[in-house]
Short mmCIF file of C-alpha atoms and ligand atoms in Angstrom, two decimals:
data_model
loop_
_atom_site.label_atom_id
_atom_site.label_comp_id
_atom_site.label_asym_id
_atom_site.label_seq_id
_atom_site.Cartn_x
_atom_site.Cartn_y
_atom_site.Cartn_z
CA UNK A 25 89.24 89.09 77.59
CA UNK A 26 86.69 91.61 77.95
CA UNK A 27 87.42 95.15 80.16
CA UNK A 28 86.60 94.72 83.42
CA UNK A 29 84.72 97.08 85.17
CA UNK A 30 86.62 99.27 86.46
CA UNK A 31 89.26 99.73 83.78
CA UNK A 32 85.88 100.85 81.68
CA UNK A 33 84.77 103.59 84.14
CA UNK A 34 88.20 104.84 84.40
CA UNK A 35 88.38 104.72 80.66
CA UNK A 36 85.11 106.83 80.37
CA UNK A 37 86.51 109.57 82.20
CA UNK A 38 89.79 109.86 80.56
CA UNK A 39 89.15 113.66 79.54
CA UNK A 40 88.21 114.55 83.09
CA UNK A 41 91.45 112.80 84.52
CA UNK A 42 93.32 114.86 81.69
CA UNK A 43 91.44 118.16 82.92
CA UNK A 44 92.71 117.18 86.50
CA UNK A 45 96.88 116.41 85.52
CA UNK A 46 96.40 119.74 83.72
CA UNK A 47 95.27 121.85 85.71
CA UNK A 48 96.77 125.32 87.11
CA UNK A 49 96.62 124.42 91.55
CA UNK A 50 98.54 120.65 90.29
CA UNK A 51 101.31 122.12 87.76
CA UNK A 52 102.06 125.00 90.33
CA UNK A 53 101.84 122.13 93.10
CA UNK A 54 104.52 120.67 91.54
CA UNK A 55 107.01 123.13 90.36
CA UNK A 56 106.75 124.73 93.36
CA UNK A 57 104.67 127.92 92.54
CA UNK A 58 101.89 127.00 94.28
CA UNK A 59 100.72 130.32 95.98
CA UNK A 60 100.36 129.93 99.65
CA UNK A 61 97.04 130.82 100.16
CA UNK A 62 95.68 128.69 97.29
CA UNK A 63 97.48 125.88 99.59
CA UNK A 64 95.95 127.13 102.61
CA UNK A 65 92.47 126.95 101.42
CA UNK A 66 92.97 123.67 100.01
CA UNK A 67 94.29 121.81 103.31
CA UNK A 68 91.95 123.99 105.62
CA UNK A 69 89.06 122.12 102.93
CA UNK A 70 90.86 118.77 102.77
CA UNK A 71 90.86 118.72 106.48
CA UNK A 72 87.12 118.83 106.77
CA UNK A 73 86.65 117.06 103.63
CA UNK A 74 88.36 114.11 105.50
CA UNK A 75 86.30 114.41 108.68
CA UNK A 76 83.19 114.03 105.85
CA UNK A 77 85.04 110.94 104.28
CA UNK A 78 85.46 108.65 106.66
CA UNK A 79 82.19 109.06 108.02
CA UNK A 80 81.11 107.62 104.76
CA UNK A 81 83.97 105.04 104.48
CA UNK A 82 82.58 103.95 108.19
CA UNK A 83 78.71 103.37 106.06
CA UNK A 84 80.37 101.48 103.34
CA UNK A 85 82.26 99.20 106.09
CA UNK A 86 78.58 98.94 107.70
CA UNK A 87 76.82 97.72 104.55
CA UNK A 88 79.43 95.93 103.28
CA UNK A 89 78.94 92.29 101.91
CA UNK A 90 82.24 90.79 102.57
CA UNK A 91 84.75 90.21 105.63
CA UNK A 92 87.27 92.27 102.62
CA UNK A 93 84.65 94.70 102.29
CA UNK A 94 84.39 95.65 106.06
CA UNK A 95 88.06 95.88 106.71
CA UNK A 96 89.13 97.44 103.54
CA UNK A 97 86.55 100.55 104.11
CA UNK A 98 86.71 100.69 108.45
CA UNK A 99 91.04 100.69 107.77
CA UNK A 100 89.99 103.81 105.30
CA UNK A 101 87.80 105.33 107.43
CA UNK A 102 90.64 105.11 110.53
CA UNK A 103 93.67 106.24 107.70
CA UNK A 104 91.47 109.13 106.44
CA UNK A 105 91.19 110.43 110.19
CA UNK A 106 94.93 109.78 110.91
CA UNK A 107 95.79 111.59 107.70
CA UNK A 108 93.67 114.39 108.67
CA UNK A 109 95.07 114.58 112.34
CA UNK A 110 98.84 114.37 111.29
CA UNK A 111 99.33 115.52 107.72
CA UNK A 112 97.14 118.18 107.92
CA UNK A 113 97.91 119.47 111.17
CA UNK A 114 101.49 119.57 109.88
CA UNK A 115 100.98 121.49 107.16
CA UNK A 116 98.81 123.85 109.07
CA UNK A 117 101.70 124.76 111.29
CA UNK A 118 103.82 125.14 108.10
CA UNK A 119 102.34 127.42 105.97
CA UNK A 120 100.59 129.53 109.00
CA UNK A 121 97.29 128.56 109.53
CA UNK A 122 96.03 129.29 112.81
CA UNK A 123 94.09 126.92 115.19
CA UNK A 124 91.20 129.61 115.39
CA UNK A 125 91.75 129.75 111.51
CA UNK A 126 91.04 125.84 111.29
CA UNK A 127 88.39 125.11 113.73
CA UNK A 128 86.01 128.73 112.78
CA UNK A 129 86.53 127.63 108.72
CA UNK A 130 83.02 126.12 106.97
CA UNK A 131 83.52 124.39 103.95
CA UNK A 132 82.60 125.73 100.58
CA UNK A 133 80.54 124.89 98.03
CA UNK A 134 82.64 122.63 96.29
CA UNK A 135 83.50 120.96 99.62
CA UNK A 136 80.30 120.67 100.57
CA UNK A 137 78.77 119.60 97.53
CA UNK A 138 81.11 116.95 97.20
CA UNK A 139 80.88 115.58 101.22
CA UNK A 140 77.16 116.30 100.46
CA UNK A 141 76.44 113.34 97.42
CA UNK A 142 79.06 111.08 98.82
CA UNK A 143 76.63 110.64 101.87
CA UNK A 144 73.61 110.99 99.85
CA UNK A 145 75.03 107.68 98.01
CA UNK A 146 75.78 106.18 101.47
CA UNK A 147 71.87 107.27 102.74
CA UNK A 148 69.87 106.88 99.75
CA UNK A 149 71.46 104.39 97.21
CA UNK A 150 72.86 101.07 96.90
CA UNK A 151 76.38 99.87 98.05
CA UNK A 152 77.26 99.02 94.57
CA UNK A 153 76.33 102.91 93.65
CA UNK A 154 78.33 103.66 97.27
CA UNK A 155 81.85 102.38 96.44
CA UNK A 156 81.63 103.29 92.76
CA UNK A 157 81.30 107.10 94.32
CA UNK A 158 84.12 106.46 96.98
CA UNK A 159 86.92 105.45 94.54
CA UNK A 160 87.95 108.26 92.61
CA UNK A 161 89.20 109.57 96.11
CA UNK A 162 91.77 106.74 96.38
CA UNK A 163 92.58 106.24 92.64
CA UNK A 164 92.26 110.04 91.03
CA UNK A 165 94.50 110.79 93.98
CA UNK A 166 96.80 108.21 93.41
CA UNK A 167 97.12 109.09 90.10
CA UNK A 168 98.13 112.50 90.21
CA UNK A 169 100.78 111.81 92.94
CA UNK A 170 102.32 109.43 91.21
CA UNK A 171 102.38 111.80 87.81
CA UNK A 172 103.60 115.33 89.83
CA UNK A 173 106.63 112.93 91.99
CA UNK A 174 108.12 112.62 88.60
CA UNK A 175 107.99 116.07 87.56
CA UNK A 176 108.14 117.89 91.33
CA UNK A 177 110.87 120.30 92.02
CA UNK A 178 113.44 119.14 94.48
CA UNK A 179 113.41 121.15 97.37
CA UNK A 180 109.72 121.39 97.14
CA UNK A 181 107.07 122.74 100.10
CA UNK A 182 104.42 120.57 99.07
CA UNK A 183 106.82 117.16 99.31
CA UNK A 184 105.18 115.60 102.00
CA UNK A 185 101.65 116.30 100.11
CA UNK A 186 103.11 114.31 96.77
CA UNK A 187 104.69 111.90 98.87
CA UNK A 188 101.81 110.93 100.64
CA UNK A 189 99.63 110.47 97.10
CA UNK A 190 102.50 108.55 95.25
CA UNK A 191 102.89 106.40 98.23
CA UNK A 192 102.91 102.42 97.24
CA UNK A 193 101.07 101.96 100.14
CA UNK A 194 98.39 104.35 98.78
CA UNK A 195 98.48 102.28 95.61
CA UNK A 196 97.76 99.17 97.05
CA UNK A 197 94.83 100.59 99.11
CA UNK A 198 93.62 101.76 95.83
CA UNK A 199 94.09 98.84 93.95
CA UNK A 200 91.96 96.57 97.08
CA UNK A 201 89.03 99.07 96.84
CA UNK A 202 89.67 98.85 92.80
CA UNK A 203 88.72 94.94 93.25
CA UNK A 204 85.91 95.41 95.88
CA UNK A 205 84.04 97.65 92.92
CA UNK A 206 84.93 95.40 90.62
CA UNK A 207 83.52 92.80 92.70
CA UNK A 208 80.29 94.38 92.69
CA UNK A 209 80.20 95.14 90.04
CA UNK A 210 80.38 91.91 88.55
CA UNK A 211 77.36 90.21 91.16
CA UNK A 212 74.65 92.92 89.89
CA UNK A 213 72.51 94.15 87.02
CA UNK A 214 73.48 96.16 84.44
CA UNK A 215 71.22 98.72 85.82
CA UNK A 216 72.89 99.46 88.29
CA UNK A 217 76.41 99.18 87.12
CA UNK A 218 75.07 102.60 84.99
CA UNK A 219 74.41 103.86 88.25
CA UNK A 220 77.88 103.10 89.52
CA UNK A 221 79.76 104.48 86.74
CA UNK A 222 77.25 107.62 87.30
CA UNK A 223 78.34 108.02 90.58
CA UNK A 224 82.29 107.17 90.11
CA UNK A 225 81.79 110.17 87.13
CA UNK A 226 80.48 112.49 89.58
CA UNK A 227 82.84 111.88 91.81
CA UNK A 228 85.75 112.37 89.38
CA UNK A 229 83.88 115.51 88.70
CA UNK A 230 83.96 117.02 92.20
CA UNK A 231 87.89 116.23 92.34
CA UNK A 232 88.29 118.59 89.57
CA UNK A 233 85.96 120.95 91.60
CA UNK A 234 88.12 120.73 94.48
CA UNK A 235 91.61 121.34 93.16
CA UNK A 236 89.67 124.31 90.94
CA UNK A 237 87.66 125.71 94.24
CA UNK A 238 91.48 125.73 95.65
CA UNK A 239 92.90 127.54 93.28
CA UNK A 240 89.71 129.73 92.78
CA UNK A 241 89.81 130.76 96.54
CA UNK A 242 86.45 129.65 96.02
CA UNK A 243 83.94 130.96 98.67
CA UNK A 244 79.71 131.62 99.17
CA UNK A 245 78.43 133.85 96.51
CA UNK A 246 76.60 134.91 99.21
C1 LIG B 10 89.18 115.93 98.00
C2 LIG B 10 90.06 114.76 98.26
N1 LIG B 10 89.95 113.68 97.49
C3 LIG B 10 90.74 112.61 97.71
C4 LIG B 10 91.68 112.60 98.74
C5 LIG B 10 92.57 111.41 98.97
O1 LIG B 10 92.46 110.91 100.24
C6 LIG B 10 91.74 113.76 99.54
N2 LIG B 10 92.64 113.85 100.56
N3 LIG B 10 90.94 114.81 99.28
#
């Protein structure tokens, strides 16, 4: 039987997904060594980078073709706000970041340049191009946590954060969005299934940026 879809995209990024397991913020994440204000930036950008998400889950739901479709992506849109009101607001009290801290921050480059061509997909492309761009967030994500639980220190500060990722709930959510692509995939042109695994590549490409723009400290140049 022939590859489906998705299993080829994924495929084709293989060297960016390796460039993600290896790279400084995630080994340090998981041993431990993270240092704190590498974390700090990260969840203080995560936190708005959420808000950003699940606006654009909330198009996808809108446009979307099937009764799956619409729950799968309004559930993700609610989740990515929950995660973003608990998890994060957790971790903000643990590793000392203030409320002024939180609500004054603007997100970077990489933060916004990521937010920034998820919702150009949502305002200017197709659905099929849409989805293709939302699902390295569930399944690069879901990756990595479940490849750091293994290998995470015991106690570590960042548990809750690998937890969260290596979650079998998380996996499941991935794998539902993994079939909606797929689905789409499979009821369009080849033309635009170039476009899709353009915009799941990108995608992948800005989760690098974010872990990187993390670690980096990564602010304006100017
Ligand atoms: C940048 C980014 N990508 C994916 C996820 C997973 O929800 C997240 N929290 N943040």
């Amino acid at each position: 039987m022939a590859m489906g879809f998705c299993d080829q995209i994924w495929a084709d990024v293989a060297p960016l997904r390796q460039a993600i397991l290896a790279h400084p913020f995630l080994t340090a994440l998981a041993d431990g060594t993270l240092p704190r204000d590498s974390f700090q930036h990260y969840i203080v950008q995560d936190s708005l980078y959420l808000a950003e998400y699940a606006r654009t889950l909330a198009i996808a739901a809108a446009r979307a073709p099937s009764a799956a479709g619409r729950l799968e992506f309004s559930d993700g849109a609610k989740v990515a706000v929950q995660v973003e009101e608990a998890l994060h607001q957790a971790f903000f009290a643990q590793f000392g970041v203030s409320a002024t801290t939180a609500q004054g921050a603007e997100p970077t480059p990489s933060c916004l340049g990521y937010t920034s061509y998820l919702a150009s997909l949502a305002a200017t492309r197709s659905y099929e191009e849409l989805v293709a761009g939302i699902l390295p967030c569930f399944w690069v994500y879901w990756e990595v946590g479940c490849a750091i639980k293994p290998r995470a220190v015991s106690p570590n500060p960042y548990a809750p954060w690998i937890e969260t990722y290596a979650d079998p709930g998380f996996g499941a959510a991935t794998d539902r969005v993994r079939a909606l692509v797929d689905e789409a995939a499979a009821a369009t042109t080849p033309a635009v299934r170039d476009a899709m695994a353009r915009a799941f590549r990108n995608a992948t490409r800005y989760e690098w940026m974010f872990w990187d723009s993390a670690w980096r400290l990564e602010s304006w140049p100017v």
